[in-house]
Coordinates of C-alpha atoms and ligand atoms in Angstrom, one line a residue:
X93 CA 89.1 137.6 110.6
X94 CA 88.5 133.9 110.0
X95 CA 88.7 131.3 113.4
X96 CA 92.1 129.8 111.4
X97 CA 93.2 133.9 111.8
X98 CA 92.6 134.5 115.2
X99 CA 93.8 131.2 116.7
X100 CA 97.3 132.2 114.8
X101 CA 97.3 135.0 116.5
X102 CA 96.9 133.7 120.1
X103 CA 99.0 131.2 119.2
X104 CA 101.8 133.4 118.2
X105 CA 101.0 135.1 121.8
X106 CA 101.0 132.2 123.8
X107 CA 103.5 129.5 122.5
X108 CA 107.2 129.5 122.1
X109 CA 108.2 130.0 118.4
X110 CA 110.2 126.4 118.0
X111 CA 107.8 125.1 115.0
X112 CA 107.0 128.6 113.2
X113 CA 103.7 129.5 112.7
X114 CA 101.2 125.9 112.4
X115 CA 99.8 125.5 108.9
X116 CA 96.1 124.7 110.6
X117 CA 94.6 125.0 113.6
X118 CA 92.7 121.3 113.8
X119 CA 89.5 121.0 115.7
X120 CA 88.5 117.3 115.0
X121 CA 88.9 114.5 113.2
X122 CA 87.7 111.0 112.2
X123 CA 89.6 108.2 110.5
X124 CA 91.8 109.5 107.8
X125 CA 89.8 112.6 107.7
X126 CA 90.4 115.8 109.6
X127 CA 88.7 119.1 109.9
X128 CA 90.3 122.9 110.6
X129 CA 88.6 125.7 113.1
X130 CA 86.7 126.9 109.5
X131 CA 85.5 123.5 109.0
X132 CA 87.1 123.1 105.9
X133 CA 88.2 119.2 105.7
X134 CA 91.4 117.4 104.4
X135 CA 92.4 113.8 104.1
X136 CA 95.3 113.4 106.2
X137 CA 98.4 111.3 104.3
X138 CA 100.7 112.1 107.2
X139 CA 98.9 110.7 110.0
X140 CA 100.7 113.5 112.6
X141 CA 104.3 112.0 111.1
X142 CA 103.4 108.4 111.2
X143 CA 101.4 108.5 114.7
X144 CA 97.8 108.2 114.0
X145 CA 98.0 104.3 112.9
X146 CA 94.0 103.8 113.2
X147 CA 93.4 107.2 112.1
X148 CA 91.7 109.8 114.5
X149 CA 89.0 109.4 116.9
X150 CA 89.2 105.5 116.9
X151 CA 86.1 104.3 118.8
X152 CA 88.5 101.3 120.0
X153 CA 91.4 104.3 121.7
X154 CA 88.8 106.9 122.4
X155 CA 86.9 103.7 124.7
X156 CA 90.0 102.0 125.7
X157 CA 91.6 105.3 127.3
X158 CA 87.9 106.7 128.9
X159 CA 87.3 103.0 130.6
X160 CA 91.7 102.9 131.7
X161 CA 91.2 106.9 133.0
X162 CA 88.4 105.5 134.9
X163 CA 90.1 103.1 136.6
X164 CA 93.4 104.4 137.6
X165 CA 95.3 106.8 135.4
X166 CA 98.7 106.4 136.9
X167 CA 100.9 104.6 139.5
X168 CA 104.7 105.6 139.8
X169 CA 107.3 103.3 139.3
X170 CA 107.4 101.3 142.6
X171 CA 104.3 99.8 141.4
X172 CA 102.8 98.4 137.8
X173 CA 99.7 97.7 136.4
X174 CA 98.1 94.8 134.6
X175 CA 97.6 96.8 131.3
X176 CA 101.5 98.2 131.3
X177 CA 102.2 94.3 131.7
X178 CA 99.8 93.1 128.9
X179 CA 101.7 95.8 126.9
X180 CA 105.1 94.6 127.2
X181 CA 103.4 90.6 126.6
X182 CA 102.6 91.9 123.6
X183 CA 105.3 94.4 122.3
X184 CA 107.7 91.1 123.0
X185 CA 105.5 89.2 120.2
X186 CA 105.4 91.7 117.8
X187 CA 109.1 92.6 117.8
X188 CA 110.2 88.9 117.2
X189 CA 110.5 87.8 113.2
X190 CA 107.5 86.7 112.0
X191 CA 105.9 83.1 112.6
X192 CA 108.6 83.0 115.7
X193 CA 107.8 83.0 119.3
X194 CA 109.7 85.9 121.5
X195 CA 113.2 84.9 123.1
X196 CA 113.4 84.9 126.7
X197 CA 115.6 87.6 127.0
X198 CA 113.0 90.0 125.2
X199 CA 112.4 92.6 127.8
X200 CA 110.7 95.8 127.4
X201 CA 111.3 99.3 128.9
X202 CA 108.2 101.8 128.7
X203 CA 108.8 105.2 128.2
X204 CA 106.8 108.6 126.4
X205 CA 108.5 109.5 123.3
X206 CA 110.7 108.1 120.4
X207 CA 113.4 110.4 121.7
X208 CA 113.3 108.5 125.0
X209 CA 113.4 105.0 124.1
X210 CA 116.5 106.3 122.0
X211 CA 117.8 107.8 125.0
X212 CA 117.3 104.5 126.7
X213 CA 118.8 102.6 124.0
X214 CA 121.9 105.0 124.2
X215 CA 122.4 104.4 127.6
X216 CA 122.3 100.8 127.2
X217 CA 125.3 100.9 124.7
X218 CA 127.2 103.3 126.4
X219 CA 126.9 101.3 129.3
X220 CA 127.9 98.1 127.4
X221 CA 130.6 100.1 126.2
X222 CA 132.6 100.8 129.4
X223 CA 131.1 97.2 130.8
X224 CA 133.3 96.1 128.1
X225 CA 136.0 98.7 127.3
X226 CA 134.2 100.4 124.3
X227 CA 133.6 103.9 123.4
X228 CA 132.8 104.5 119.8
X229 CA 129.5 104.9 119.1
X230 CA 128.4 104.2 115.3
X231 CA 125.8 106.4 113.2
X232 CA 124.7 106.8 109.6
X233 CA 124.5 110.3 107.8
X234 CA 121.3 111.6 107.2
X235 CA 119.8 109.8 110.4
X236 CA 117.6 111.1 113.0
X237 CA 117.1 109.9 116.3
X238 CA 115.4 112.7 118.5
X239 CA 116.8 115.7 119.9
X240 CA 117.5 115.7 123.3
X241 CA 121.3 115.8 123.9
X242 CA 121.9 112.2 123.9
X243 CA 119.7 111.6 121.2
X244 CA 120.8 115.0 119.4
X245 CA 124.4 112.9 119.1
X246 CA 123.4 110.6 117.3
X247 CA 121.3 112.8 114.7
X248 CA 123.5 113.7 112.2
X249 CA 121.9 117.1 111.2
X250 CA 124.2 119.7 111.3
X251 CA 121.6 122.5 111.5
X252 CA 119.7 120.9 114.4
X253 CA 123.6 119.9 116.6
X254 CA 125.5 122.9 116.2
X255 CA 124.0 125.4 118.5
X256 CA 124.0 122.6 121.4
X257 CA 127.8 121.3 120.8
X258 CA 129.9 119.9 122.2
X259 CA 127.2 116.8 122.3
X260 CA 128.3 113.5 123.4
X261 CA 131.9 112.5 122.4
X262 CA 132.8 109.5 120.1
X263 CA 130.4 109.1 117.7
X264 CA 131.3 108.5 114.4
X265 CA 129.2 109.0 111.0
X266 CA 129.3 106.7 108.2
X267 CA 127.5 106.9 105.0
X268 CA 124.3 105.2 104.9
X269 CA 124.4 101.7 102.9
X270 CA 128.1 101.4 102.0
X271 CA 129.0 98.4 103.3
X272 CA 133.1 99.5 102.6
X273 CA 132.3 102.6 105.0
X274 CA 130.8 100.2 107.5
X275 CA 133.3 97.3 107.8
X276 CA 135.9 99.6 108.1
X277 CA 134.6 102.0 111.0
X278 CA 134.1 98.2 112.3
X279 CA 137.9 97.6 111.9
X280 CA 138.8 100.3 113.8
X281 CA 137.7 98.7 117.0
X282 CA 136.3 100.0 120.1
X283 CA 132.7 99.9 118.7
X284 CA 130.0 99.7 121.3
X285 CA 127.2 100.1 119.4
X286 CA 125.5 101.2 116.2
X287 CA 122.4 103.0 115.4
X288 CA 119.9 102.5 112.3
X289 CA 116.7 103.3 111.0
X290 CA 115.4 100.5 108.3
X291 CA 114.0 103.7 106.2
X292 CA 115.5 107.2 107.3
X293 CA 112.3 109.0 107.6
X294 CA 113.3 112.5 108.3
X295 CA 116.2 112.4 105.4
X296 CA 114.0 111.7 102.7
X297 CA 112.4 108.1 103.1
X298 CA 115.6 106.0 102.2
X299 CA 115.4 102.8 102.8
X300 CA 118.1 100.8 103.7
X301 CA 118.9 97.1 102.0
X302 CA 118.1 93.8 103.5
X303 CA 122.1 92.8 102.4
X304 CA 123.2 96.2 104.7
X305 CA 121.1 95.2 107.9
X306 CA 122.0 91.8 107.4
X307 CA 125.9 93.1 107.6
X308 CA 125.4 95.5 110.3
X309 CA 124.5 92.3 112.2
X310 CA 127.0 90.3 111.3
X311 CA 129.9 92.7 112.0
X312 CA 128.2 93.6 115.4
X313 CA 128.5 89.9 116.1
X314 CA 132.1 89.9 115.3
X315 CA 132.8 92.8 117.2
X316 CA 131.2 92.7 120.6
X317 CA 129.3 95.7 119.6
X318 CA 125.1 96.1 120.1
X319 CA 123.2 96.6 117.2
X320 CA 120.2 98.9 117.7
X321 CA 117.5 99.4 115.4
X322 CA 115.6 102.5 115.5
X323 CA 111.9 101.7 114.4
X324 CA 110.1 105.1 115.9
X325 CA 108.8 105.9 111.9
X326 CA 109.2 103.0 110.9
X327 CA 107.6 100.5 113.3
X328 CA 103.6 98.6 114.5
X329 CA 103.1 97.6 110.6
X330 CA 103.8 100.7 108.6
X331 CA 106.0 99.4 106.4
X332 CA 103.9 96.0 105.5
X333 CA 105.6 94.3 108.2
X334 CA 105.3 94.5 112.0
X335 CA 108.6 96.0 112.5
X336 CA 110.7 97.7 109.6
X337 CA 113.6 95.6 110.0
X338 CA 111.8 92.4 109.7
X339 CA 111.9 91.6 105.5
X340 CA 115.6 91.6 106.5
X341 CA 115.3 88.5 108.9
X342 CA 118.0 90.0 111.2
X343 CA 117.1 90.3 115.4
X344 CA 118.9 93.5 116.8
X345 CA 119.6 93.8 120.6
X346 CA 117.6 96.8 121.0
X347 CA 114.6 98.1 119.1
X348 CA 112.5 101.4 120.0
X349 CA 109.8 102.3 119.3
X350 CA 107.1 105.0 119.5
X351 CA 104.5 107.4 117.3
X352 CA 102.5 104.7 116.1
X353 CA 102.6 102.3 119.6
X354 CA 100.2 104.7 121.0
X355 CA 98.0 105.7 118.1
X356 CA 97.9 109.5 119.4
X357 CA 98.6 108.8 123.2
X358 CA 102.5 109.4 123.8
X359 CA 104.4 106.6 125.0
X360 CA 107.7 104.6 123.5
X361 CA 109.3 101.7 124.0
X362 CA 113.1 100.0 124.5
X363 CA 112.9 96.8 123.5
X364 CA 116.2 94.7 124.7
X365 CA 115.6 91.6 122.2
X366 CA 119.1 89.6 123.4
X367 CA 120.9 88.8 126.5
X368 CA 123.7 91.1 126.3
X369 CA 121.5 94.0 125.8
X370 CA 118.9 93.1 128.4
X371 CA 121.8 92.3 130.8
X372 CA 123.2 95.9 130.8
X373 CA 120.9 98.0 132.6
X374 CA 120.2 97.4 136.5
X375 CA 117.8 98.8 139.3
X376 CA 118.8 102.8 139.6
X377 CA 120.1 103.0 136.5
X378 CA 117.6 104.9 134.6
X379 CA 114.0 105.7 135.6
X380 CA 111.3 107.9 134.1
X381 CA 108.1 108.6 136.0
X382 CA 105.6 108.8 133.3
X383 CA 106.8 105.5 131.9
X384 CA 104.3 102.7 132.0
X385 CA 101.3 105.1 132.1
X386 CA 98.8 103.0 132.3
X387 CA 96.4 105.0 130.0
X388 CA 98.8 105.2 127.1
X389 CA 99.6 101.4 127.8
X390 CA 95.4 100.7 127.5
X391 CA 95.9 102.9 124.2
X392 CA 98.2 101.0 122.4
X393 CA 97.0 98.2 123.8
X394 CA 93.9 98.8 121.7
X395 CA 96.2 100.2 118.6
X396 CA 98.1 96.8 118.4
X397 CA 94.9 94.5 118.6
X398 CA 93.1 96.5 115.9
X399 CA 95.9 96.3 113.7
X400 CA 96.0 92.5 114.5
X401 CA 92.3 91.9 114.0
X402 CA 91.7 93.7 110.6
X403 CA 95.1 92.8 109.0
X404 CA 96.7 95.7 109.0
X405 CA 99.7 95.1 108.2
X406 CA 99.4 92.7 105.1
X407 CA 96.9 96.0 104.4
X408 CA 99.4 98.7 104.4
X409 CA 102.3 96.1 102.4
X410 CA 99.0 95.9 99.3
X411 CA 97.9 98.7 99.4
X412 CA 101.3 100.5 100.0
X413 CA 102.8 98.7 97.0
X414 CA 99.8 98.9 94.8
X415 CA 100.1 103.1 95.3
X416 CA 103.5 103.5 94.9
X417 CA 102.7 101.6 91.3
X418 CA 100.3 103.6 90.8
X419 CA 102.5 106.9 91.4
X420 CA 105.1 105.9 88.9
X421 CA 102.3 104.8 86.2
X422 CA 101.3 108.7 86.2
X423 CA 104.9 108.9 84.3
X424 CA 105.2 112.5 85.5
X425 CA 108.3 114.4 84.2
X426 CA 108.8 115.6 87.3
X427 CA 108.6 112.7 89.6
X428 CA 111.7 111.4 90.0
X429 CA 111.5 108.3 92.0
X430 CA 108.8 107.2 94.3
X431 CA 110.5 104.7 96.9
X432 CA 109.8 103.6 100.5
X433 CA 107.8 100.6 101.9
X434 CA 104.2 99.8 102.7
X435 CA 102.5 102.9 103.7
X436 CA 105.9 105.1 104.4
X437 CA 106.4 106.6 100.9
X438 CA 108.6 109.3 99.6
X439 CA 107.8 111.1 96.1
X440 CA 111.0 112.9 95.0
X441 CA 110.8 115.5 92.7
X442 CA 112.6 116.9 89.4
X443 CA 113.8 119.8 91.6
X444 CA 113.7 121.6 95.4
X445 CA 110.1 122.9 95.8
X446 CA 108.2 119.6 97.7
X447 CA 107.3 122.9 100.0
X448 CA 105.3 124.4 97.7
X449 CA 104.0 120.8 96.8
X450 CA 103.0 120.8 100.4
X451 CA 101.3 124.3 100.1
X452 CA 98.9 123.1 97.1
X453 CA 98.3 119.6 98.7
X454 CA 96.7 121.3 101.4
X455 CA 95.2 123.6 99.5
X456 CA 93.6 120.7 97.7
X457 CA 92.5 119.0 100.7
X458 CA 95.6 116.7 102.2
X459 CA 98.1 116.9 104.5
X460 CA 101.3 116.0 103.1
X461 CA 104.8 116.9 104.1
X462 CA 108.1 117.3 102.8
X463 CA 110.8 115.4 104.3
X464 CA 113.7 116.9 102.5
X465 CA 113.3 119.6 100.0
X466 CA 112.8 117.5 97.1
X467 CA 111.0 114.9 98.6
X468 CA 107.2 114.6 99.7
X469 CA 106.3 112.3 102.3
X470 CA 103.1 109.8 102.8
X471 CA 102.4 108.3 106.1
X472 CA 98.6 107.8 106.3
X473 CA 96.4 106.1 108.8
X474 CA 97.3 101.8 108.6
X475 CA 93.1 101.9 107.5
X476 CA 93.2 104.3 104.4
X477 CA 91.3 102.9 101.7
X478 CA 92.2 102.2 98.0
X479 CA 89.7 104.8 97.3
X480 CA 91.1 107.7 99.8
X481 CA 94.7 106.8 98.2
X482 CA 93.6 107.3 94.7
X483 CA 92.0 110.2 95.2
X484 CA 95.3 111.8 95.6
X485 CA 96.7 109.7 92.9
X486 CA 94.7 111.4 90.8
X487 CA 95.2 114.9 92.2
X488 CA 99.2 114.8 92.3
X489 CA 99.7 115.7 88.6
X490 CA 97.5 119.1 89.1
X491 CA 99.2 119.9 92.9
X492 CA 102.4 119.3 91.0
X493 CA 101.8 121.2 88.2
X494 CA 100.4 124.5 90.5
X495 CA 103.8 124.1 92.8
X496 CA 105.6 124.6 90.0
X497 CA 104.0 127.4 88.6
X498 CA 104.2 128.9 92.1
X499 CA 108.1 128.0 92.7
X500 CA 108.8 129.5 89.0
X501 CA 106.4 132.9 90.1
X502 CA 108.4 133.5 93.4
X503 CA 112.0 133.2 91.3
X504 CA 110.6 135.6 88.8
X505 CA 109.5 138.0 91.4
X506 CA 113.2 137.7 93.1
Ligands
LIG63 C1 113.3 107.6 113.4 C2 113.0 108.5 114.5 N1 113.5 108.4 115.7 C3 113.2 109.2 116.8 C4 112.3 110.2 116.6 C5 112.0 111.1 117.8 O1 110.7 110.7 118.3 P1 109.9 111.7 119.2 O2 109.6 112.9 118.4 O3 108.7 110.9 119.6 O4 110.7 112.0 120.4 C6 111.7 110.4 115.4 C7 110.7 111.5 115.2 O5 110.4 111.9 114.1 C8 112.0 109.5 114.3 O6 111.5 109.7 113.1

């Protein structure tokens, strides 16, 4: 039995079944490279779903954490730290448009996951909402935005909200960049807030226009309502910019953040970027004791001055475009379109089989996934090299081709 083998087995044992059974078992790993339990290696093009920005085992997080654990690993909430501070300093600069200092009502709210700081977020519109005699609560199809229960509302997947209804009343769907659908779930009042991701991630890597976020801003400023940007995939430089939001020039009231902030280390963020939002929420109203953890504050800390000292983000909007180029010059008959924005790219396929695309990726040596069944995602490491991304360039034609084969095998056999 090979390690992979028995680890699956114990694994199987031990753990609750909610992600079926892992495709590896991973041992270790160093920048975009990781290895298995057989020591068989593979380039990783996901980065653990848009986490590991600096790729894995980063000298700068690996010291940063060791030197923070040292010193104090965690204080609750009746006291801070000078790292958690330094954090929010710095979260405030990099969540303002470029070349423009922070506002002072930029606050920041630390907490341990993307589905927190959306939980966070949701509080703050719910409570702007009966502050001000709202209740709807505005969402786009195809979004995701966590799943706890108050995050789960807001996701529109019926698959994942179903067996946990009746969720959180009065939130209504709209489709995804139709600016008609928009403006009139705006005209119907009693809008407290809306929800948006600049790309959907989890739906396929859709990116929405600079026009729509522009709009979504403007009709939240006619209405009273809060405009909240969801930037856990998409935000700390993926998409060639800072935040993913930002080629559109608009300022949201709330941002959150998370999987990349960290680098590996859990922790998110609620950034309340205007007065109204940062007004809403008062001592006692929400809380979280692992918030502020001052060793996954020292880690990002590191994460967000690494990308700032090697250009990062100018790196992943190069090289990001340059690939994507270089995926449509293959002219493969079965790529349909490759879209997204600096290093958050979807390839979607002639047909439904980006699964078995996934299967002979890895069996080639990456780590891809498939967002939707037609759709393969890419969200390396921020530091992957032209080199590293052409060597799947190269590869895709041959993974494609042996998917295919395999897809039209399993038919036959059924
Ligand atoms: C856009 C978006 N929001 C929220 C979440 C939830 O984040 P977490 O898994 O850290 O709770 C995700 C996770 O994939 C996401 O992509």
């Amino acid at each position: 039995m090979s390690n992979q083998t028995a680890w699956k087995t114990r694994y199987e044992k031990a753990m609750l079944g909610i992600f079926g059974e892992p495709q590896l078992v991973l041992t270790e790993g160093h920048g975009v490279w990781v290895e298995d339990e057989d020591g068989k290696s593979y380039m990783d093009l996901l980065g653990g779903i848009a986490v590991n920005a600096l790729g894995h085992a980063h000298p700068k997080i690996a010291e940063a954490v060791a030197e923070q654990a040292a010193k104090v690993m965690h204080v609750s909430n009746f006291f801070t730290t000078p790292v958690a501070i330094e954090l929010g300093e710095k979260i405030r600069k990099i969540t303002a448009l470029p070349g423009q200092e922070p506002s002072d009502s930029a606050k920041v709210f630390l907490a341990n996951s993307g589905t927190e700081a959306n939980e966070a977020a949701l509080k703050i519109v719910k409570s702007w909402g009966n502050q001000h005699g709202k209740s709807r609560v505005l969402a786009l199809e195809h979004g995701f935005h966590g799943r706890s229960l108050g995050a789960l509302s807001i996701t529109h997947k019926p698959n994942y909200r179903k067996p946990f209804e009746p969720l959180i009343p009065n939130v209504q769907w709209i489709e995804a960049g139709n600016t008609a659908a928009l403006e009139d779930a705006f005209l119907q009042g009693d809008v407290a807030g809306i929800f948006v991701e600049p790309i959907q991630g989890e739906a396929g890597v859709l990116p929405l226009s600079a026009q729509y976020l522009q709009k979504v801003r403007q009709l939240c400023d006619a209405h009273g309502a809060l405009m909240v940007v969801d930037e856990v995939q998409t935000g700390i430089g993926r998409t060639g910019a800072w935040m993913g939001h930002h080629f559109a020039q608009v300022t949201p009231d709330v941002i959150t953040l998370a999987k990349a902030l960290g680098g590996g280390m859990p922790i998110g963020a609620t950034v309340t970027m205007t007065e109204d939002a940062s007004g809403v929420l008062h001592p006692g109203d929400h809380g979280t004791t692992f918030g502020g953890n001052p060793v996954a504050a020292a880690a990002a800390l590191a994460v967000l001055n690494e990308i700032d000292s090697h250009a990062l983000v100018n790196h992943a909007k190069q090289l990001g475009a340059t690939w994507m180029k270089n995926i449509i010059d293959l002219e493969n008959d079965h790529i349909r379109q490759v879209r997204g924005r600096g290093l958050l790219i979807g390839i979607e396929l002639d047909a439904d089989y980006a699964g078995q695309v996934v299967k002979q990726a890895l069996e080639a040596g990456f780590i891809v996934n498939a967002a939707n069944p037609r759709t393969v995602r890419l969200a390396p490491p921020l530091i992957i090299s032209q080199d590293e991304a052409d060597s799947f360039t190269d590869a895709l034609p041959d993974i494609i081709e042996k998917a295919l084969k395999n897809t039209n095998q399993n038919l036959e056999a059924n």
